[in-house]
mmCIF file of C-alpha atoms in Angstrom:
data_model
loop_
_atom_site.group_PDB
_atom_site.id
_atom_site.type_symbol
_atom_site.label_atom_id
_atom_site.label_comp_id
_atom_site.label_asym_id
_atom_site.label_seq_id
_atom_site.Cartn_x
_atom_site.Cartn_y
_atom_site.Cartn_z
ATOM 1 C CA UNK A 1204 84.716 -45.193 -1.399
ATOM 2 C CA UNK A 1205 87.970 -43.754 -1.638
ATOM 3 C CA UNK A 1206 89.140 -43.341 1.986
ATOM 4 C CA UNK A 1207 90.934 -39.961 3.091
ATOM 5 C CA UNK A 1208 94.366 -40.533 5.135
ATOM 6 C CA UNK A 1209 94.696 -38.883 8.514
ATOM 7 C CA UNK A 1210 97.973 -37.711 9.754
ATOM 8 C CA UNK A 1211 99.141 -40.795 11.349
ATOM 9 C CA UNK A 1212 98.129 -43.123 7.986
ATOM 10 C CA UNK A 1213 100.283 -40.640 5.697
ATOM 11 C CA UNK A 1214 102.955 -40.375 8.194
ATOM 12 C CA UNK A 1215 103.992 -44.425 7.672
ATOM 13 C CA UNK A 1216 103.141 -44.009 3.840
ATOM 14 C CA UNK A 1217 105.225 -41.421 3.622
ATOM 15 C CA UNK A 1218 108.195 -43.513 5.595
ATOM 16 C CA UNK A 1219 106.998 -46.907 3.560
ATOM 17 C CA UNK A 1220 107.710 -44.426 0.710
ATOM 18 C CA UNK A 1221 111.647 -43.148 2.052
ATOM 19 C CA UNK A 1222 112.245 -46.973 2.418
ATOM 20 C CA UNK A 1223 111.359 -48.170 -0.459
ATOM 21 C CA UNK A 1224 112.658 -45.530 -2.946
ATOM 22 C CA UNK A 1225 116.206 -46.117 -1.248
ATOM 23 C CA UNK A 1226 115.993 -49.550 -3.000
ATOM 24 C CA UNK A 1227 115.368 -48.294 -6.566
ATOM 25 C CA UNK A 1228 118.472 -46.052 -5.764
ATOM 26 C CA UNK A 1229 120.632 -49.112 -6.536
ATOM 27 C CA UNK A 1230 118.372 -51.191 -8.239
ATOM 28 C CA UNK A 1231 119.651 -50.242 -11.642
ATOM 29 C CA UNK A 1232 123.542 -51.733 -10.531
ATOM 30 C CA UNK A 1233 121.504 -55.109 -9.620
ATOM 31 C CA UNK A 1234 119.646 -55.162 -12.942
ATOM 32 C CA UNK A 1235 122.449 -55.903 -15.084
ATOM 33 C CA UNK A 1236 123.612 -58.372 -17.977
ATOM 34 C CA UNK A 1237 123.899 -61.740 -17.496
ATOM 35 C CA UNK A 1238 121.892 -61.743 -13.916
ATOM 36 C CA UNK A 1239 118.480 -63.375 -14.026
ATOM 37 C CA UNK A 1240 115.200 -61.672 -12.722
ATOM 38 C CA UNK A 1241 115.217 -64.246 -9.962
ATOM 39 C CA UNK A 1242 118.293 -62.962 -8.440
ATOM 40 C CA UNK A 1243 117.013 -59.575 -9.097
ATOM 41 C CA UNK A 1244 114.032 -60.278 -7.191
ATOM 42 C CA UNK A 1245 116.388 -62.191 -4.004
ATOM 43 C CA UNK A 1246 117.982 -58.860 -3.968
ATOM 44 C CA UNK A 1247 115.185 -57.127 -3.746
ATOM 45 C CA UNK A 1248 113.454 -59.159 -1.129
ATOM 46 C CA UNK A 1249 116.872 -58.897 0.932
ATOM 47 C CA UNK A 1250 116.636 -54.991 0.871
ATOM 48 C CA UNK A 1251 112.989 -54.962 2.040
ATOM 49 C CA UNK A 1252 113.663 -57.093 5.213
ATOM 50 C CA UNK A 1253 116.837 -54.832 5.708
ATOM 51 C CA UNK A 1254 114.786 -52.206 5.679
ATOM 52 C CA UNK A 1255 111.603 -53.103 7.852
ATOM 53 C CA UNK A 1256 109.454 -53.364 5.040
ATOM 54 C CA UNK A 1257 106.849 -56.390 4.450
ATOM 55 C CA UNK A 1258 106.163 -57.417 0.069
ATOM 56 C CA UNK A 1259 102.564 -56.847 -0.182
ATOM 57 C CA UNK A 1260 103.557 -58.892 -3.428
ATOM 58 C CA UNK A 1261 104.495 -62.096 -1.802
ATOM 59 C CA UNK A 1262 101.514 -63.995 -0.660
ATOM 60 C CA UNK A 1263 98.758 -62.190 -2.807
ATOM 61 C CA UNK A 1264 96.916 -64.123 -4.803
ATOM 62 C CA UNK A 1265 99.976 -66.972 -4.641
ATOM 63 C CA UNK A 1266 101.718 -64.660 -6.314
ATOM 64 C CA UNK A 1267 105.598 -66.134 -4.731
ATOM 65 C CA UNK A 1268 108.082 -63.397 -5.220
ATOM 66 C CA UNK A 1269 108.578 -60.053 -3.533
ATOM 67 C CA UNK A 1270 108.407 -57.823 -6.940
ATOM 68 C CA UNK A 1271 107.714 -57.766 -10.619
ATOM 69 C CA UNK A 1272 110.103 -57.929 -13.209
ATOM 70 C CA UNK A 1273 109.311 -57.457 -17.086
ATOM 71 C CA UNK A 1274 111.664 -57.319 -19.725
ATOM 72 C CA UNK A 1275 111.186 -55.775 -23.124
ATOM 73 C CA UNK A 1276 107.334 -56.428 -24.776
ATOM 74 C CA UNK A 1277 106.450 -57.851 -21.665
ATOM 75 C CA UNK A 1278 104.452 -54.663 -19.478
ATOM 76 C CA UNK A 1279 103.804 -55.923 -15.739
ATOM 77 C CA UNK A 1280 103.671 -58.724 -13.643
ATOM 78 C CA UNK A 1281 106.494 -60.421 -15.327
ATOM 79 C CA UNK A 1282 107.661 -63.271 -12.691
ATOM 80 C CA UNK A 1283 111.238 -63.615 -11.249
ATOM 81 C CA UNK A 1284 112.670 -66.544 -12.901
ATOM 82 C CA UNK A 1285 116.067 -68.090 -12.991
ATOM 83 C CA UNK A 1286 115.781 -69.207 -16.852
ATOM 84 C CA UNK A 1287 114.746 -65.405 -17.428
ATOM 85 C CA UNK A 1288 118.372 -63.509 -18.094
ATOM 86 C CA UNK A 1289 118.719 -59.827 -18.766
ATOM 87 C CA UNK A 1290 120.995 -59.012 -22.265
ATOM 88 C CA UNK A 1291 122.398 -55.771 -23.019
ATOM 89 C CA UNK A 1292 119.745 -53.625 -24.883
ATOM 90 C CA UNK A 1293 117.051 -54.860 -22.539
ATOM 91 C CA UNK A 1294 114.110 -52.391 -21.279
ATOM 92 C CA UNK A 1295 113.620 -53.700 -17.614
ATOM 93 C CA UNK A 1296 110.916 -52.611 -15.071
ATOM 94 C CA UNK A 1297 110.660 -53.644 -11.832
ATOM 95 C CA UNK A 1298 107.821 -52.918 -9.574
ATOM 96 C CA UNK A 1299 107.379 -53.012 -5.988
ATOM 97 C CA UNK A 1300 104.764 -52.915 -3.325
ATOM 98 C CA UNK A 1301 105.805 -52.814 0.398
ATOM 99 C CA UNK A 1302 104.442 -51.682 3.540
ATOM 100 C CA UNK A 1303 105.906 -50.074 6.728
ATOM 101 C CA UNK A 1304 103.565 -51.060 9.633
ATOM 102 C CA UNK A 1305 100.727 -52.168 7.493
ATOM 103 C CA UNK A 1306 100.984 -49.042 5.366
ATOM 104 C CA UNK A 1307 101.850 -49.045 1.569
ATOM 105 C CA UNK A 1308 104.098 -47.860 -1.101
ATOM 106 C CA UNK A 1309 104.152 -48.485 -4.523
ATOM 107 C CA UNK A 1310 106.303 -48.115 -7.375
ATOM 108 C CA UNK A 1311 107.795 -48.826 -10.580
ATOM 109 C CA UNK A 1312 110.537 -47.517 -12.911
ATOM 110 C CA UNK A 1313 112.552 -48.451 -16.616
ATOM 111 C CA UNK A 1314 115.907 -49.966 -16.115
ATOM 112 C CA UNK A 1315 117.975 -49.268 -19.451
ATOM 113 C CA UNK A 1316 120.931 -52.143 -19.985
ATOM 114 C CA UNK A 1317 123.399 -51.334 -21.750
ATOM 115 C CA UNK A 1318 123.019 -49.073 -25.252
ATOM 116 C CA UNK A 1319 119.845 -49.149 -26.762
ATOM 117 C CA UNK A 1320 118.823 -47.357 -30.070
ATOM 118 C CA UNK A 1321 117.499 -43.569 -29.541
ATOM 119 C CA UNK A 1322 114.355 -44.485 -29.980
ATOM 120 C CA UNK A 1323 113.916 -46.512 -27.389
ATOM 121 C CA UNK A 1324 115.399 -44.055 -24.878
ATOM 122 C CA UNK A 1325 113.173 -41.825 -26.268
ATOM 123 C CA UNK A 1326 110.624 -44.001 -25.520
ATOM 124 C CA UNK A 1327 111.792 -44.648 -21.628
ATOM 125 C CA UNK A 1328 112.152 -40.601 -21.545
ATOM 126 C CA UNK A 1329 108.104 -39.800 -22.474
ATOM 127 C CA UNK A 1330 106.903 -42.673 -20.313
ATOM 128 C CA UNK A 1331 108.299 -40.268 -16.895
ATOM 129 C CA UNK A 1332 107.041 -37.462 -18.749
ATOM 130 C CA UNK A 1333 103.392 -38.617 -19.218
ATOM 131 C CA UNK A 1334 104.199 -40.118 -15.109
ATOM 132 C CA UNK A 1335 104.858 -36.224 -13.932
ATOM 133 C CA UNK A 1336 101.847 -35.077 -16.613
ATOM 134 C CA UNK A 1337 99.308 -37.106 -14.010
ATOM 135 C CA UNK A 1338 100.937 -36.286 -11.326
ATOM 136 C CA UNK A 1339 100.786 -32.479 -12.143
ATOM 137 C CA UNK A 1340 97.283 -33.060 -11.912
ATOM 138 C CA UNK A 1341 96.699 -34.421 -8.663
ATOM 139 C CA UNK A 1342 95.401 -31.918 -6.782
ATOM 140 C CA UNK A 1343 92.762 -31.295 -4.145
ATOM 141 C CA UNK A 1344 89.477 -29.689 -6.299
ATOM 142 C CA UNK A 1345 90.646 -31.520 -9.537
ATOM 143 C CA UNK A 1346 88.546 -34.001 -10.864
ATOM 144 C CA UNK A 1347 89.915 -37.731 -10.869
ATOM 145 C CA UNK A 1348 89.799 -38.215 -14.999
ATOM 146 C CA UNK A 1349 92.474 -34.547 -14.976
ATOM 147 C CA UNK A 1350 95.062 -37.414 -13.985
ATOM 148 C CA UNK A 1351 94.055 -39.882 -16.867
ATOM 149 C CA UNK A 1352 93.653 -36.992 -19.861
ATOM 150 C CA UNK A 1353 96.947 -35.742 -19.281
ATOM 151 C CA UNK A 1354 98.765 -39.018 -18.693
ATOM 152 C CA UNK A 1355 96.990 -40.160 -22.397
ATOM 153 C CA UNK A 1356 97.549 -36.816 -23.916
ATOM 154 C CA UNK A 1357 101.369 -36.676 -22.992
ATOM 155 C CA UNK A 1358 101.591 -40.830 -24.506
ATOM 156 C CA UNK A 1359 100.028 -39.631 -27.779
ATOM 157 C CA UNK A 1360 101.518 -37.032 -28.580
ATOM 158 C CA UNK A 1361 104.447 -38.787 -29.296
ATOM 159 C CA UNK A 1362 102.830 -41.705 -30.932
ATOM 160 C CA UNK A 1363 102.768 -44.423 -28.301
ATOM 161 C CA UNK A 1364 99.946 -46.518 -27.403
ATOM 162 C CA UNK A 1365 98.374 -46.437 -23.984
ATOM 163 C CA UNK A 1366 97.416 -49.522 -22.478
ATOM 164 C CA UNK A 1367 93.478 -49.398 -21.682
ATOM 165 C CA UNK A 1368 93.211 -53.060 -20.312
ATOM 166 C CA UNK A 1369 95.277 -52.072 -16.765
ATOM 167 C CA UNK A 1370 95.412 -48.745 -14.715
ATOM 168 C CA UNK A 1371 96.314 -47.776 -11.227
ATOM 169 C CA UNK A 1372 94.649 -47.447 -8.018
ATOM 170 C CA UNK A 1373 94.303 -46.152 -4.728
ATOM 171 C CA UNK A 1374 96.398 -47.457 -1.865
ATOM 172 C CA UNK A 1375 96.591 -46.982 1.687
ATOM 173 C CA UNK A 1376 96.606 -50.278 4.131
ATOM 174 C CA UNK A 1377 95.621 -52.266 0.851
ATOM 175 C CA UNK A 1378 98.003 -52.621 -2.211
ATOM 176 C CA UNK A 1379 94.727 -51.353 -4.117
ATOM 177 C CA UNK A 1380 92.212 -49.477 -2.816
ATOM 178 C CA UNK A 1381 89.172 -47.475 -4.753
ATOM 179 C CA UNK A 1382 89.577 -45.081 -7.288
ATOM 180 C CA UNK A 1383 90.804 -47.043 -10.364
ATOM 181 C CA UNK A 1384 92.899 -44.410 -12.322
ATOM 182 C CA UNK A 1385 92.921 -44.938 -15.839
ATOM 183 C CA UNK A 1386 95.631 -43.483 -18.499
ATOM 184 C CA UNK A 1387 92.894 -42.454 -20.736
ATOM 185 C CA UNK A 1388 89.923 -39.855 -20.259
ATOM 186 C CA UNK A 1389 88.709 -37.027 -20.687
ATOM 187 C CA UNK A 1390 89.410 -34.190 -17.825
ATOM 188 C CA UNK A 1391 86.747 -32.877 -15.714
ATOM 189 C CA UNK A 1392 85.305 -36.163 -15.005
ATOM 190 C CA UNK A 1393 85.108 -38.623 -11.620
ATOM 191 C CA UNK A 1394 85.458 -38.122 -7.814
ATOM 192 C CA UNK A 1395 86.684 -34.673 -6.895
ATOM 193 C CA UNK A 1396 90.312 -35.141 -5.600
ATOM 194 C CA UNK A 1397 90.552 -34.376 -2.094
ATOM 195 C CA UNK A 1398 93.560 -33.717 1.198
ATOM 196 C CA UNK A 1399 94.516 -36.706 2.395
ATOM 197 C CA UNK A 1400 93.823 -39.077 -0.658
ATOM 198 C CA UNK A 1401 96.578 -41.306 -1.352
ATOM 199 C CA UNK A 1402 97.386 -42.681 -5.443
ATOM 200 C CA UNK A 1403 99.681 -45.081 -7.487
ATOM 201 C CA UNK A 1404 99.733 -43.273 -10.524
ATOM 202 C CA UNK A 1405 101.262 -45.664 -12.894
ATOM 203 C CA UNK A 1406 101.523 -44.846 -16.699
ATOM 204 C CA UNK A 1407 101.362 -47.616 -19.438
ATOM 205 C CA UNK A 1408 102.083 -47.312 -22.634
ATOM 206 C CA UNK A 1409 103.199 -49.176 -26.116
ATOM 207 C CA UNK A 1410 105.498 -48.758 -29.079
ATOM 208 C CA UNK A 1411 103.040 -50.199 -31.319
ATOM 209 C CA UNK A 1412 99.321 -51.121 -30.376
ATOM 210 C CA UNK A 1413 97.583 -50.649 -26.568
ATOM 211 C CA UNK A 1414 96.590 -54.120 -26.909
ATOM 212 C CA UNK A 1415 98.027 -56.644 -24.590
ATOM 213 C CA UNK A 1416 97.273 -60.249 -23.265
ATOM 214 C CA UNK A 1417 97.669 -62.197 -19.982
ATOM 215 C CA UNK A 1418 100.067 -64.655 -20.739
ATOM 216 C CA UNK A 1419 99.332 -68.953 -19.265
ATOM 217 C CA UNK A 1420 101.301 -68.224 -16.169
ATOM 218 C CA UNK A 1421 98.283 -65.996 -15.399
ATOM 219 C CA UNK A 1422 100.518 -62.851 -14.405
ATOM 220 C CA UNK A 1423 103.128 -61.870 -17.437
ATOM 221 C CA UNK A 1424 101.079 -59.376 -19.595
ATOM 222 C CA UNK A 1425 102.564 -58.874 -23.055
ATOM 223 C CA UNK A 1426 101.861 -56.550 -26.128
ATOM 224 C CA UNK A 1427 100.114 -58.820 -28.730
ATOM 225 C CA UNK A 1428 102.223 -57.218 -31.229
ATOM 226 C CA UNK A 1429 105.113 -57.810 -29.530
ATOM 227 C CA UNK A 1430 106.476 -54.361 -29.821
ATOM 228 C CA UNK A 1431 108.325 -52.507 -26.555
ATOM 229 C CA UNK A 1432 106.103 -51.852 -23.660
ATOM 230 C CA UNK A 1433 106.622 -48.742 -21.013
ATOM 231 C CA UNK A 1434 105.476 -48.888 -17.308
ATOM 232 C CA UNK A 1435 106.585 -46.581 -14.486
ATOM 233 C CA UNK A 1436 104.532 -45.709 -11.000
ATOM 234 C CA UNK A 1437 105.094 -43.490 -8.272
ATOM 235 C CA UNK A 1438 102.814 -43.418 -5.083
ATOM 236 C CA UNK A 1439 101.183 -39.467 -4.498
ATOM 237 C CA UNK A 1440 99.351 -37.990 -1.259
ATOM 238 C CA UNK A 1441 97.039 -35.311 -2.395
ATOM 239 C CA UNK A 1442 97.610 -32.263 -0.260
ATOM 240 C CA UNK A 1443 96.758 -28.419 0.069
ATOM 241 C CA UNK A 1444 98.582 -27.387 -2.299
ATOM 242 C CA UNK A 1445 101.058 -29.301 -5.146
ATOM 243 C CA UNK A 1446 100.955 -32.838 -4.623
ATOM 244 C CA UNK A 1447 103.747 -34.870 -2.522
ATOM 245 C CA UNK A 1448 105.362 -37.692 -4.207
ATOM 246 C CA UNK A 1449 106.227 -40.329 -1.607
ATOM 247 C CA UNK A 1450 108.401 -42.623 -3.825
ATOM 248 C CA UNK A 1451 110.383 -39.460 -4.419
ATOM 249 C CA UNK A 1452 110.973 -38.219 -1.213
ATOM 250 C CA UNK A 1453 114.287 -36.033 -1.692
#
């Protein structure tokens, strides 16, 4: 069931949102060379109890750290780690979850270090553009699979791979809630979208081939080809009209 958010539910999303997108702000100046993802991830864990917020990371499933840092061909759940150092040229995303009295916000963005071929810019640049494509199509009377066709059209068309093995979700007072949202379909299929709904619309997509394997650590997934991997996520309230980004909220 996916559940519809009254007024009260969208108005801490919406300031779980405010909070957290003030971290990714600055994020970039923290994600620099020669600074492991574990100090990263202190940062980040620093800013959330600065700001009020609670990891909805930390604590699930053991899971220890208060975000998700993956470098390069690795595509989420990459774990903080001392012996893990960025370099110049490094693709970095970082993805947290946080709530603001026991309401959630998630998101995720690409962290360029340094100079990096065009290419791979190019790369970073259609991974936001297949994130707005889905998020275009969030409306109320749309049908869920609108999202997922235009996310996997967008990746595509420029030759990237989209990752079929992970998707995103609903959220509300859980990290993940029902629907799953896939970056693949066909449009006019699934749930009718509906005011009040609440999404993490997260985009994820290849260089080379979609497929990708859970690492021994049982988080770190990585491309099996070992070629650059994309992720990016915003969290979006369906409304009566365009939808509201709450990661984005200037």
């Amino acid at each position: 069931m996916i559940v519809i958010k009254n007024k009260i539910s969208i108005g801490k999303m919406e300031e779980a949102g405010k909070r957290l997108s003030s971290i990714f702000e600055t994020v970039d100046g923290q994600a620099i060379e020669g600074k492991s993802t574990l100090t990263v991830d202190a940062w980040i864990e620093a800013q959330l109890a600065k700001l009020g917020l609670e990891s909805r990371t930390k604590g699930y499933r053991s899971y220890r750290h208060a975000s998700c840092i993956s470098i390069n061909n690795e595509l989420v759940h990459g774990i903080p780690s001392e012996k893990k150092m960025i370099k110049s040229g490094d693709i970095v995303k970082i993805d947290i979850c946080a709530s603001w009295r026991g309401y959630c916000a998630d998101m995720a963005r690409m962290v360029i270090v340094g100079k990096v071929p065009s290419k791979v810019s190019d790369f970073v640049d259609v991974a936001q553009q297949s994130l707005d494509a889905g998020i275009a199509q969030a409306v109320a009377g749309g049908r869920l699979s609108n999202i997922s066709a235009a996310i996997q059209q967008k990746i595509e068309e420029h030759g990237y791979g989209v990752v079929r093995d992970f998707a995103g979700h609903g959220i509300g007072k859980r990290m993940h809630e029902e629907p799953e949202i896939l970056n693949y379909g066909h449009p006019g299929q699934g749930p009718l979208l509906r005011e009040g709904m609440t999404f993490a619309i997260e985009p994820m997509l290849t260089m080379g081939s979609y497929e990708v394997d859970v690492m021994d650590d049982g988080w770190t997934v990585k491309t099996r080809d070992g070629n650059l991997a994309g992720h990016i996520e915003d969290t979006v309230l369906i409304t009566d009209g365009m939808p509201k980004i709450l990661t984005r909220p200037h």
